[in-house]
Amino acid sequence: MKNKTPPTTVERIMREDDFIVSTTDIKGRITYGNRIFIEFSGYTERELLGAQHNIIRHPDMPRGVFRFLWDTIQAQNECFAYVKNLAKDGSFYWVFANVTPLFDPQGHIEGYFSVRRKPRTESIAVISNIYRAMLEAEQRGGPREAVDASLRLLQNMLAEKGLTYHEFILSI
Ligand SMILES: Cc1cc2nc3c(=O)[nH]c(=O)nc-3n(C[C@H](O)[C@H](O)[C@H](O)COP(=O)(O)O)c2cc1C
């Protein structure tokens, strides 16, 4: 299911003590969402369960961020990321997300778990500029090289700062 509602400039802001929690299967299909996830996404639990997590993907998010996220969690590591999400009614909400793999008793990945909290306004300002530049690189790059171009931009920015992705993300 795709959200056909055009994105608006209406922002929803998480409260300090909110946690948005969801889990997915290995393909990224939603298997659980807490009450706050339902509230912010604007979907019913019925609509969310079984849907791909990209149901709340916002067009302002660069593809490179999700490529990095999936590469990281599939390699059995946790990933932190700032994400701008699209609610069903077209409004948006920023989250600071932590995504981790879930393991079965044999140690194989059986799904993913994500918890998100309210990002600081200052962090959103920093990351929005980077995402805007990544998105522009993707639009310039054409579909094949798009993601590589935007990830290169991110890596160059990190190299200039002498930081790993996670050092940087946790520092802003
Ligand atoms: C546990 C988990 C949570 C996710 N949470 C979000 C989310 O909140 N917003 C989002 O846009 N993508 C989220 N994703 C990534 C989506 O699966 C998807 O890769 C992304 O929306 C980009 O969509 P696309 O791959 O169709 O371009 C999550 C993935 C996992 C595994």
Short mmCIF file of N, CA and C and ligand atoms in Angstrom, two decimals:
data_model
loop_
_atom_site.label_atom_id
_atom_site.label_comp_id
_atom_site.label_asym_id
_atom_site.label_seq_id
_atom_site.Cartn_x
_atom_site.Cartn_y
_atom_site.Cartn_z
N MET A 1 0.84 -1.20 0.00
CA MET A 1 0.00 0.00 0.00
C MET A 1 0.87 1.25 0.00
N LYS A 2 0.58 2.18 -0.89
CA LYS A 2 1.35 3.43 -0.97
C LYS A 2 0.47 4.58 -0.53
N ASN A 3 1.09 5.56 0.14
CA ASN A 3 0.33 6.73 0.56
C ASN A 3 0.26 7.71 -0.60
N LYS A 4 -0.93 7.93 -1.11
CA LYS A 4 -1.11 8.82 -2.26
C LYS A 4 -1.37 10.26 -1.84
N THR A 5 -1.53 10.47 -0.51
CA THR A 5 -1.78 11.83 -0.03
C THR A 5 -0.54 12.68 -0.21
N PRO A 6 -0.67 13.86 -0.84
CA PRO A 6 0.53 14.69 -1.02
C PRO A 6 1.07 15.16 0.34
N PRO A 7 2.39 15.20 0.49
CA PRO A 7 2.98 15.68 1.74
C PRO A 7 2.62 17.15 1.97
N THR A 8 2.32 17.49 3.20
CA THR A 8 2.03 18.88 3.54
C THR A 8 3.18 19.44 4.38
N THR A 9 3.06 20.71 4.75
CA THR A 9 4.10 21.32 5.59
C THR A 9 3.71 21.24 7.07
N VAL A 10 2.66 20.48 7.36
CA VAL A 10 2.24 20.35 8.76
C VAL A 10 3.16 19.36 9.49
N GLU A 11 3.74 19.84 10.59
CA GLU A 11 4.65 18.97 11.35
C GLU A 11 3.98 18.51 12.64
N ARG A 12 4.21 17.24 12.96
CA ARG A 12 3.77 16.73 14.26
C ARG A 12 5.03 16.53 15.07
N ILE A 13 4.98 16.95 16.31
CA ILE A 13 6.20 16.89 17.13
C ILE A 13 6.03 15.88 18.25
N MET A 14 7.00 15.00 18.37
CA MET A 14 6.95 14.00 19.43
C MET A 14 7.09 14.66 20.80
N ARG A 15 6.47 14.07 21.80
CA ARG A 15 6.64 14.56 23.17
C ARG A 15 7.90 13.94 23.77
N GLU A 16 8.42 14.62 24.82
CA GLU A 16 9.70 14.19 25.42
C GLU A 16 9.70 12.71 25.83
N ASP A 17 8.58 12.25 26.37
CA ASP A 17 8.58 10.88 26.90
C ASP A 17 7.94 9.87 25.94
N ASP A 18 7.78 10.26 24.67
CA ASP A 18 7.23 9.33 23.68
C ASP A 18 8.30 8.37 23.16
N PHE A 19 7.90 7.14 22.98
CA PHE A 19 8.74 6.17 22.26
C PHE A 19 7.87 5.55 21.19
N ILE A 20 8.36 5.63 19.95
CA ILE A 20 7.63 4.97 18.86
C ILE A 20 8.34 3.65 18.61
N VAL A 21 7.60 2.57 18.78
CA VAL A 21 8.21 1.24 18.65
C VAL A 21 7.54 0.46 17.52
N SER A 22 8.37 -0.21 16.71
CA SER A 22 7.81 -1.15 15.74
C SER A 22 8.79 -2.28 15.52
N THR A 23 8.25 -3.40 15.05
CA THR A 23 9.12 -4.51 14.64
C THR A 23 8.70 -4.91 13.22
N THR A 24 9.65 -5.53 12.52
CA THR A 24 9.36 -6.02 11.17
C THR A 24 9.89 -7.44 11.02
N ASP A 25 9.44 -8.10 9.95
CA ASP A 25 10.07 -9.37 9.57
C ASP A 25 11.36 -9.04 8.81
N ILE A 26 12.03 -10.07 8.29
CA ILE A 26 13.33 -9.79 7.64
C ILE A 26 13.18 -8.97 6.36
N LYS A 27 11.98 -8.95 5.79
CA LYS A 27 11.75 -8.17 4.56
C LYS A 27 11.29 -6.75 4.83
N GLY A 28 11.15 -6.37 6.11
CA GLY A 28 10.73 -5.00 6.42
C GLY A 28 9.22 -4.83 6.48
N ARG A 29 8.49 -5.95 6.60
CA ARG A 29 7.03 -5.85 6.76
C ARG A 29 6.71 -5.73 8.25
N ILE A 30 5.83 -4.80 8.58
CA ILE A 30 5.54 -4.48 9.98
C ILE A 30 4.83 -5.66 10.67
N THR A 31 5.40 -6.06 11.83
CA THR A 31 4.79 -7.15 12.60
C THR A 31 4.24 -6.67 13.93
N TYR A 32 4.65 -5.46 14.34
CA TYR A 32 4.15 -4.88 15.58
C TYR A 32 4.32 -3.37 15.55
N GLY A 33 3.38 -2.64 16.11
CA GLY A 33 3.53 -1.20 16.29
C GLY A 33 2.86 -0.79 17.58
N ASN A 34 3.52 0.05 18.38
CA ASN A 34 2.90 0.44 19.65
C ASN A 34 1.88 1.56 19.42
N ARG A 35 1.23 1.96 20.49
CA ARG A 35 0.14 2.94 20.41
C ARG A 35 0.65 4.28 19.84
N ILE A 36 1.86 4.66 20.23
CA ILE A 36 2.40 5.96 19.78
C ILE A 36 2.72 5.91 18.29
N PHE A 37 3.14 4.75 17.81
CA PHE A 37 3.39 4.59 16.36
C PHE A 37 2.07 4.77 15.60
N ILE A 38 1.02 4.16 16.11
CA ILE A 38 -0.29 4.27 15.47
C ILE A 38 -0.75 5.73 15.48
N GLU A 39 -0.55 6.40 16.61
CA GLU A 39 -0.95 7.81 16.73
C GLU A 39 -0.20 8.68 15.70
N PHE A 40 1.12 8.57 15.66
CA PHE A 40 1.91 9.47 14.79
C PHE A 40 1.76 9.13 13.31
N SER A 41 1.69 7.86 12.98
CA SER A 41 1.59 7.49 11.56
C SER A 41 0.20 7.81 11.02
N GLY A 42 -0.80 7.81 11.90
CA GLY A 42 -2.16 8.10 11.47
C GLY A 42 -2.87 6.89 10.86
N TYR A 43 -2.19 5.74 10.85
CA TYR A 43 -2.82 4.52 10.33
C TYR A 43 -3.40 3.71 11.48
N THR A 44 -4.34 2.84 11.15
CA THR A 44 -4.85 1.92 12.17
C THR A 44 -3.87 0.76 12.28
N GLU A 45 -3.98 0.02 13.37
CA GLU A 45 -3.11 -1.15 13.55
C GLU A 45 -3.32 -2.14 12.40
N ARG A 46 -4.56 -2.28 12.00
CA ARG A 46 -4.92 -3.17 10.89
C ARG A 46 -4.19 -2.81 9.61
N GLU A 47 -4.12 -1.48 9.33
CA GLU A 47 -3.46 -1.01 8.11
C GLU A 47 -1.95 -1.21 8.19
N LEU A 48 -1.42 -1.10 9.40
CA LEU A 48 0.04 -1.18 9.56
C LEU A 48 0.56 -2.61 9.51
N LEU A 49 -0.14 -3.52 10.19
CA LEU A 49 0.38 -4.88 10.29
C LEU A 49 0.43 -5.54 8.91
N GLY A 50 1.60 -6.03 8.55
CA GLY A 50 1.78 -6.68 7.25
C GLY A 50 2.22 -5.73 6.15
N ALA A 51 2.07 -4.40 6.40
CA ALA A 51 2.50 -3.43 5.38
C ALA A 51 4.02 -3.27 5.43
N GLN A 52 4.60 -2.88 4.30
CA GLN A 52 6.03 -2.57 4.29
C GLN A 52 6.26 -1.31 5.12
N HIS A 53 7.40 -1.24 5.79
CA HIS A 53 7.66 -0.08 6.63
C HIS A 53 7.79 1.21 5.80
N ASN A 54 8.00 1.07 4.51
CA ASN A 54 8.07 2.28 3.68
C ASN A 54 6.70 2.93 3.49
N ILE A 55 5.65 2.39 4.12
CA ILE A 55 4.33 3.02 4.11
C ILE A 55 4.43 4.44 4.67
N ILE A 56 5.43 4.70 5.55
CA ILE A 56 5.57 6.05 6.10
C ILE A 56 6.82 6.75 5.55
N ARG A 57 7.32 6.26 4.42
CA ARG A 57 8.51 6.88 3.84
C ARG A 57 8.17 8.28 3.32
N HIS A 58 9.00 9.24 3.66
CA HIS A 58 8.79 10.62 3.20
C HIS A 58 9.67 10.88 1.98
N PRO A 59 9.14 11.57 0.94
CA PRO A 59 9.96 11.80 -0.27
C PRO A 59 11.18 12.70 -0.03
N ASP A 60 11.23 13.41 1.10
CA ASP A 60 12.42 14.23 1.41
C ASP A 60 13.58 13.38 1.91
N MET A 61 13.34 12.11 2.21
CA MET A 61 14.42 11.25 2.72
C MET A 61 15.25 10.70 1.56
N PRO A 62 16.59 10.87 1.64
CA PRO A 62 17.43 10.30 0.58
C PRO A 62 17.42 8.78 0.63
N ARG A 63 17.49 8.16 -0.53
CA ARG A 63 17.54 6.68 -0.59
C ARG A 63 18.80 6.16 0.08
N GLY A 64 19.88 6.96 -0.01
CA GLY A 64 21.16 6.54 0.56
C GLY A 64 21.08 6.22 2.05
N VAL A 65 20.23 6.94 2.77
CA VAL A 65 20.10 6.70 4.22
C VAL A 65 19.55 5.31 4.46
N PHE A 66 18.53 4.93 3.67
CA PHE A 66 17.93 3.61 3.88
C PHE A 66 18.86 2.49 3.41
N ARG A 67 19.63 2.76 2.35
CA ARG A 67 20.63 1.76 1.92
C ARG A 67 21.62 1.51 3.06
N PHE A 68 22.10 2.61 3.67
CA PHE A 68 23.05 2.49 4.78
C PHE A 68 22.42 1.74 5.95
N LEU A 69 21.18 2.09 6.25
CA LEU A 69 20.46 1.43 7.36
C LEU A 69 20.37 -0.08 7.14
N TRP A 70 19.90 -0.46 5.95
CA TRP A 70 19.72 -1.90 5.67
C TRP A 70 21.07 -2.63 5.64
N ASP A 71 22.10 -2.01 5.04
CA ASP A 71 23.43 -2.65 5.03
C ASP A 71 23.91 -2.89 6.45
N THR A 72 23.66 -1.91 7.32
CA THR A 72 24.15 -2.00 8.70
C THR A 72 23.42 -3.09 9.47
N ILE A 73 22.09 -3.10 9.40
CA ILE A 73 21.35 -4.08 10.22
C ILE A 73 21.47 -5.49 9.66
N GLN A 74 21.59 -5.61 8.33
CA GLN A 74 21.77 -6.95 7.75
C GLN A 74 23.13 -7.52 8.10
N ALA A 75 24.09 -6.63 8.40
CA ALA A 75 25.41 -7.07 8.86
C ALA A 75 25.41 -7.31 10.38
N GLN A 76 24.21 -7.39 10.97
CA GLN A 76 23.98 -7.71 12.37
C GLN A 76 24.38 -6.60 13.33
N ASN A 77 24.47 -5.38 12.84
CA ASN A 77 24.80 -4.25 13.71
C ASN A 77 23.57 -3.39 13.94
N GLU A 78 23.64 -2.57 14.99
CA GLU A 78 22.55 -1.62 15.22
C GLU A 78 22.81 -0.35 14.43
N CYS A 79 21.77 0.38 14.13
CA CYS A 79 21.93 1.61 13.36
C CYS A 79 21.10 2.73 13.99
N PHE A 80 21.73 3.89 14.11
CA PHE A 80 21.00 5.08 14.55
C PHE A 80 20.78 5.97 13.33
N ALA A 81 19.62 6.58 13.23
CA ALA A 81 19.39 7.49 12.10
C ALA A 81 18.28 8.48 12.43
N TYR A 82 18.43 9.68 11.89
CA TYR A 82 17.34 10.64 11.93
C TYR A 82 16.46 10.37 10.71
N VAL A 83 15.16 10.28 10.95
CA VAL A 83 14.26 9.98 9.84
C VAL A 83 13.07 10.94 9.85
N LYS A 84 12.78 11.49 8.69
CA LYS A 84 11.57 12.28 8.50
C LYS A 84 10.50 11.34 7.97
N ASN A 85 9.42 11.20 8.68
CA ASN A 85 8.37 10.26 8.29
C ASN A 85 7.12 10.96 7.80
N LEU A 86 6.39 10.27 6.95
CA LEU A 86 5.16 10.80 6.36
C LEU A 86 3.95 10.12 7.00
N ALA A 87 3.10 10.92 7.62
CA ALA A 87 1.88 10.36 8.21
C ALA A 87 0.82 10.19 7.12
N LYS A 88 -0.19 9.42 7.44
CA LYS A 88 -1.24 9.12 6.46
C LYS A 88 -1.91 10.39 5.92
N ASP A 89 -2.06 11.41 6.77
CA ASP A 89 -2.74 12.64 6.35
C ASP A 89 -1.81 13.62 5.63
N GLY A 90 -0.56 13.20 5.34
CA GLY A 90 0.37 14.05 4.60
C GLY A 90 1.30 14.88 5.49
N SER A 91 0.99 14.92 6.80
CA SER A 91 1.88 15.66 7.71
C SER A 91 3.17 14.86 7.91
N PHE A 92 4.16 15.49 8.54
CA PHE A 92 5.43 14.78 8.73
C PHE A 92 5.86 14.84 10.19
N TYR A 93 6.70 13.91 10.58
CA TYR A 93 7.26 13.93 11.93
C TYR A 93 8.67 13.37 11.91
N TRP A 94 9.57 14.10 12.59
CA TRP A 94 10.97 13.67 12.68
C TRP A 94 11.17 12.75 13.88
N VAL A 95 11.99 11.74 13.67
CA VAL A 95 12.33 10.83 14.78
C VAL A 95 13.84 10.59 14.80
N PHE A 96 14.33 10.22 15.98
CA PHE A 96 15.70 9.72 16.08
C PHE A 96 15.56 8.23 16.35
N ALA A 97 15.95 7.43 15.37
CA ALA A 97 15.65 6.00 15.42
C ALA A 97 16.88 5.14 15.73
N ASN A 98 16.61 4.10 16.48
CA ASN A 98 17.60 3.04 16.68
C ASN A 98 16.97 1.76 16.14
N VAL A 99 17.67 1.12 15.20
CA VAL A 99 17.14 -0.10 14.59
C VAL A 99 18.14 -1.23 14.84
N THR A 100 17.62 -2.36 15.32
CA THR A 100 18.50 -3.50 15.62
C THR A 100 17.92 -4.80 15.06
N PRO A 101 18.79 -5.75 14.76
CA PRO A 101 18.28 -7.06 14.34
C PRO A 101 17.74 -7.84 15.53
N LEU A 102 16.78 -8.71 15.26
CA LEU A 102 16.29 -9.66 16.26
C LEU A 102 16.78 -11.04 15.83
N PHE A 103 17.28 -11.84 16.78
CA PHE A 103 17.88 -13.13 16.44
C PHE A 103 17.03 -14.29 16.93
N ASP A 104 16.99 -15.36 16.16
CA ASP A 104 16.33 -16.57 16.63
C ASP A 104 17.33 -17.35 17.50
N PRO A 105 16.89 -18.44 18.14
CA PRO A 105 17.80 -19.16 19.05
C PRO A 105 19.07 -19.68 18.35
N GLN A 106 19.02 -19.85 17.04
CA GLN A 106 20.21 -20.32 16.30
C GLN A 106 21.14 -19.16 15.94
N GLY A 107 20.74 -17.94 16.27
CA GLY A 107 21.59 -16.78 15.97
C GLY A 107 21.37 -16.20 14.58
N HIS A 108 20.30 -16.60 13.91
CA HIS A 108 19.98 -16.01 12.61
C HIS A 108 19.02 -14.84 12.80
N ILE A 109 19.15 -13.86 11.91
CA ILE A 109 18.24 -12.72 12.00
C ILE A 109 16.83 -13.17 11.64
N GLU A 110 15.87 -12.87 12.55
CA GLU A 110 14.49 -13.26 12.24
C GLU A 110 13.59 -12.04 12.07
N GLY A 111 14.14 -10.86 12.24
CA GLY A 111 13.35 -9.64 12.08
C GLY A 111 14.15 -8.46 12.59
N TYR A 112 13.49 -7.32 12.68
CA TYR A 112 14.17 -6.10 13.14
C TYR A 112 13.26 -5.36 14.11
N PHE A 113 13.91 -4.60 14.99
CA PHE A 113 13.23 -3.88 16.06
C PHE A 113 13.66 -2.43 16.00
N SER A 114 12.72 -1.53 16.16
CA SER A 114 13.09 -0.13 16.11
C SER A 114 12.38 0.67 17.19
N VAL A 115 13.16 1.50 17.86
CA VAL A 115 12.58 2.43 18.84
C VAL A 115 13.06 3.83 18.51
N ARG A 116 12.13 4.77 18.59
CA ARG A 116 12.44 6.14 18.16
C ARG A 116 12.03 7.11 19.24
N ARG A 117 12.87 8.14 19.38
CA ARG A 117 12.48 9.18 20.32
C ARG A 117 12.55 10.54 19.65
N LYS A 118 12.14 11.54 20.41
CA LYS A 118 12.08 12.91 19.88
C LYS A 118 13.49 13.42 19.63
N PRO A 119 13.77 13.89 18.40
CA PRO A 119 15.09 14.45 18.14
C PRO A 119 15.17 15.90 18.62
N ARG A 120 16.37 16.36 18.90
CA ARG A 120 16.54 17.77 19.27
C ARG A 120 16.35 18.63 18.02
N THR A 121 15.79 19.81 18.18
CA THR A 121 15.55 20.71 17.04
C THR A 121 16.86 21.04 16.33
N GLU A 122 17.93 21.23 17.12
CA GLU A 122 19.23 21.58 16.54
C GLU A 122 19.75 20.43 15.67
N SER A 123 19.52 19.20 16.10
CA SER A 123 19.99 18.04 15.33
C SER A 123 19.23 17.95 14.00
N ILE A 124 17.95 18.25 14.05
CA ILE A 124 17.14 18.19 12.83
C ILE A 124 17.67 19.21 11.82
N ALA A 125 18.05 20.39 12.33
CA ALA A 125 18.56 21.43 11.43
C ALA A 125 19.84 20.94 10.73
N VAL A 126 20.73 20.31 11.48
CA VAL A 126 22.00 19.82 10.91
C VAL A 126 21.73 18.72 9.89
N ILE A 127 20.91 17.75 10.27
CA ILE A 127 20.72 16.58 9.40
C ILE A 127 19.89 16.94 8.17
N SER A 128 18.96 17.89 8.31
CA SER A 128 18.14 18.27 7.13
C SER A 128 19.02 18.82 6.02
N ASN A 129 20.03 19.61 6.39
CA ASN A 129 20.93 20.16 5.37
C ASN A 129 21.67 19.04 4.64
N ILE A 130 22.11 18.06 5.40
CA ILE A 130 22.85 16.94 4.80
C ILE A 130 21.92 16.13 3.89
N TYR A 131 20.72 15.86 4.38
CA TYR A 131 19.76 15.08 3.59
C TYR A 131 19.40 15.82 2.31
N ARG A 132 19.29 17.16 2.41
CA ARG A 132 18.93 17.93 1.21
C ARG A 132 20.03 17.78 0.15
N ALA A 133 21.28 17.86 0.60
CA ALA A 133 22.41 17.72 -0.33
C ALA A 133 22.45 16.30 -0.91
N MET A 134 22.15 15.30 -0.07
CA MET A 134 22.15 13.90 -0.55
C MET A 134 21.04 13.69 -1.59
N LEU A 135 19.89 14.27 -1.31
CA LEU A 135 18.76 14.15 -2.24
C LEU A 135 19.08 14.80 -3.58
N GLU A 136 19.73 15.95 -3.52
CA GLU A 136 20.11 16.64 -4.76
C GLU A 136 21.11 15.79 -5.55
N ALA A 137 22.04 15.18 -4.84
CA ALA A 137 23.02 14.30 -5.50
C ALA A 137 22.30 13.13 -6.16
N GLU A 138 21.27 12.62 -5.49
CA GLU A 138 20.51 11.50 -6.06
C GLU A 138 19.74 11.92 -7.30
N GLN A 139 19.20 13.14 -7.26
CA GLN A 139 18.43 13.62 -8.41
C GLN A 139 19.34 13.91 -9.60
N ARG A 140 20.54 14.42 -9.31
CA ARG A 140 21.51 14.68 -10.38
C ARG A 140 22.03 13.39 -10.97
N GLY A 141 22.22 12.37 -10.08
CA GLY A 141 22.94 11.16 -10.45
C GLY A 141 22.21 10.24 -11.42
N GLY A 142 20.88 10.40 -11.56
CA GLY A 142 20.15 9.42 -12.36
C GLY A 142 19.97 8.15 -11.54
N PRO A 143 18.97 7.33 -11.90
CA PRO A 143 18.56 6.23 -11.04
C PRO A 143 19.67 5.22 -10.68
N ARG A 144 20.59 4.95 -11.59
CA ARG A 144 21.56 3.88 -11.31
C ARG A 144 22.61 4.29 -10.29
N GLU A 145 23.16 5.49 -10.49
CA GLU A 145 24.24 5.92 -9.61
C GLU A 145 23.74 6.72 -8.40
N ALA A 146 22.41 6.93 -8.36
CA ALA A 146 21.86 7.85 -7.35
C ALA A 146 22.32 7.57 -5.93
N VAL A 147 22.12 6.33 -5.50
CA VAL A 147 22.42 6.01 -4.11
C VAL A 147 23.92 6.10 -3.85
N ASP A 148 24.73 5.61 -4.79
CA ASP A 148 26.18 5.68 -4.61
C ASP A 148 26.63 7.12 -4.48
N ALA A 149 26.05 7.99 -5.33
CA ALA A 149 26.44 9.41 -5.31
C ALA A 149 26.10 10.03 -3.96
N SER A 150 24.95 9.72 -3.44
CA SER A 150 24.57 10.36 -2.18
C SER A 150 25.36 9.79 -1.01
N LEU A 151 25.67 8.49 -1.06
CA LEU A 151 26.48 7.92 0.03
C LEU A 151 27.92 8.44 -0.03
N ARG A 152 28.41 8.69 -1.25
CA ARG A 152 29.75 9.26 -1.39
C ARG A 152 29.81 10.64 -0.73
N LEU A 153 28.76 11.40 -0.98
CA LEU A 153 28.68 12.73 -0.37
C LEU A 153 28.73 12.65 1.16
N LEU A 154 27.96 11.70 1.70
CA LEU A 154 27.95 11.50 3.15
C LEU A 154 29.34 11.08 3.65
N GLN A 155 29.95 10.11 2.95
CA GLN A 155 31.28 9.62 3.37
C GLN A 155 32.32 10.74 3.31
N ASN A 156 32.25 11.58 2.27
CA ASN A 156 33.21 12.69 2.16
C ASN A 156 33.04 13.67 3.30
N MET A 157 31.81 13.93 3.66
CA MET A 157 31.54 14.86 4.76
C MET A 157 32.10 14.27 6.06
N LEU A 158 31.92 12.97 6.26
CA LEU A 158 32.43 12.32 7.47
C LEU A 158 33.95 12.31 7.49
N ALA A 159 34.55 12.05 6.32
CA ALA A 159 36.02 12.02 6.22
C ALA A 159 36.60 13.39 6.58
N GLU A 160 35.94 14.44 6.10
CA GLU A 160 36.41 15.80 6.43
C GLU A 160 36.38 16.04 7.93
N LYS A 161 35.37 15.49 8.60
CA LYS A 161 35.25 15.67 10.04
C LYS A 161 36.07 14.65 10.81
N GLY A 162 36.56 13.62 10.12
CA GLY A 162 37.32 12.56 10.80
C GLY A 162 36.45 11.73 11.73
N LEU A 163 35.20 11.54 11.37
CA LEU A 163 34.27 10.80 12.23
C LEU A 163 33.64 9.64 11.47
N THR A 164 33.30 8.57 12.22
CA THR A 164 32.49 7.52 11.60
C THR A 164 31.05 8.02 11.56
N TYR A 165 30.22 7.32 10.79
CA TYR A 165 28.81 7.72 10.71
C TYR A 165 28.19 7.79 12.11
N HIS A 166 28.38 6.74 12.90
CA HIS A 166 27.72 6.73 14.20
C HIS A 166 28.30 7.74 15.17
N GLU A 167 29.61 7.98 15.10
CA GLU A 167 30.19 9.05 15.94
C GLU A 167 29.52 10.38 15.61
N PHE A 168 29.36 10.61 14.30
CA PHE A 168 28.76 11.87 13.88
C PHE A 168 27.29 11.98 14.33
N ILE A 169 26.53 10.93 14.05
CA ILE A 169 25.09 10.95 14.36
C ILE A 169 24.86 11.15 15.85
N LEU A 170 25.70 10.52 16.67
CA LEU A 170 25.51 10.65 18.12
C LEU A 170 26.05 11.98 18.64
N SER A 171 26.77 12.71 17.79
CA SER A 171 27.37 13.98 18.24
C SER A 171 26.50 15.20 17.93
N ILE A 172 25.51 15.03 17.08
CA ILE A 172 24.76 16.24 16.67
C ILE A 172 23.51 16.45 17.55
C1 LIG B 1 12.71 -2.08 11.97
C2 LIG B 1 12.65 -1.12 10.82
C3 LIG B 1 12.10 0.13 11.00
C4 LIG B 1 12.01 1.04 9.95
N1 LIG B 1 11.44 2.26 10.20
C5 LIG B 1 11.28 3.13 9.16
C6 LIG B 1 10.62 4.38 9.37
O1 LIG B 1 10.22 4.73 10.48
N2 LIG B 1 10.47 5.19 8.30
C7 LIG B 1 10.92 4.86 7.05
O2 LIG B 1 10.75 5.65 6.11
N3 LIG B 1 11.57 3.69 6.84
C8 LIG B 1 11.75 2.83 7.86
N4 LIG B 1 12.40 1.64 7.63
C9 LIG B 1 13.00 1.40 6.31
C10 LIG B 1 12.00 0.88 5.31
O3 LIG B 1 11.98 -0.53 5.39
C11 LIG B 1 12.41 1.28 3.85
O4 LIG B 1 13.70 0.79 3.54
C12 LIG B 1 12.41 2.79 3.64
O5 LIG B 1 11.19 3.36 4.02
C13 LIG B 1 12.71 3.17 2.19
O6 LIG B 1 11.76 2.68 1.36
P1 LIG B 1 12.15 2.04 -0.03
O7 LIG B 1 13.19 0.99 0.31
O8 LIG B 1 10.91 1.52 -0.61
O9 LIG B 1 12.74 3.20 -0.80
C14 LIG B 1 12.51 0.71 8.67
C15 LIG B 1 13.09 -0.55 8.48
C16 LIG B 1 13.17 -1.45 9.54
C17 LIG B 1 13.80 -2.80 9.32
#
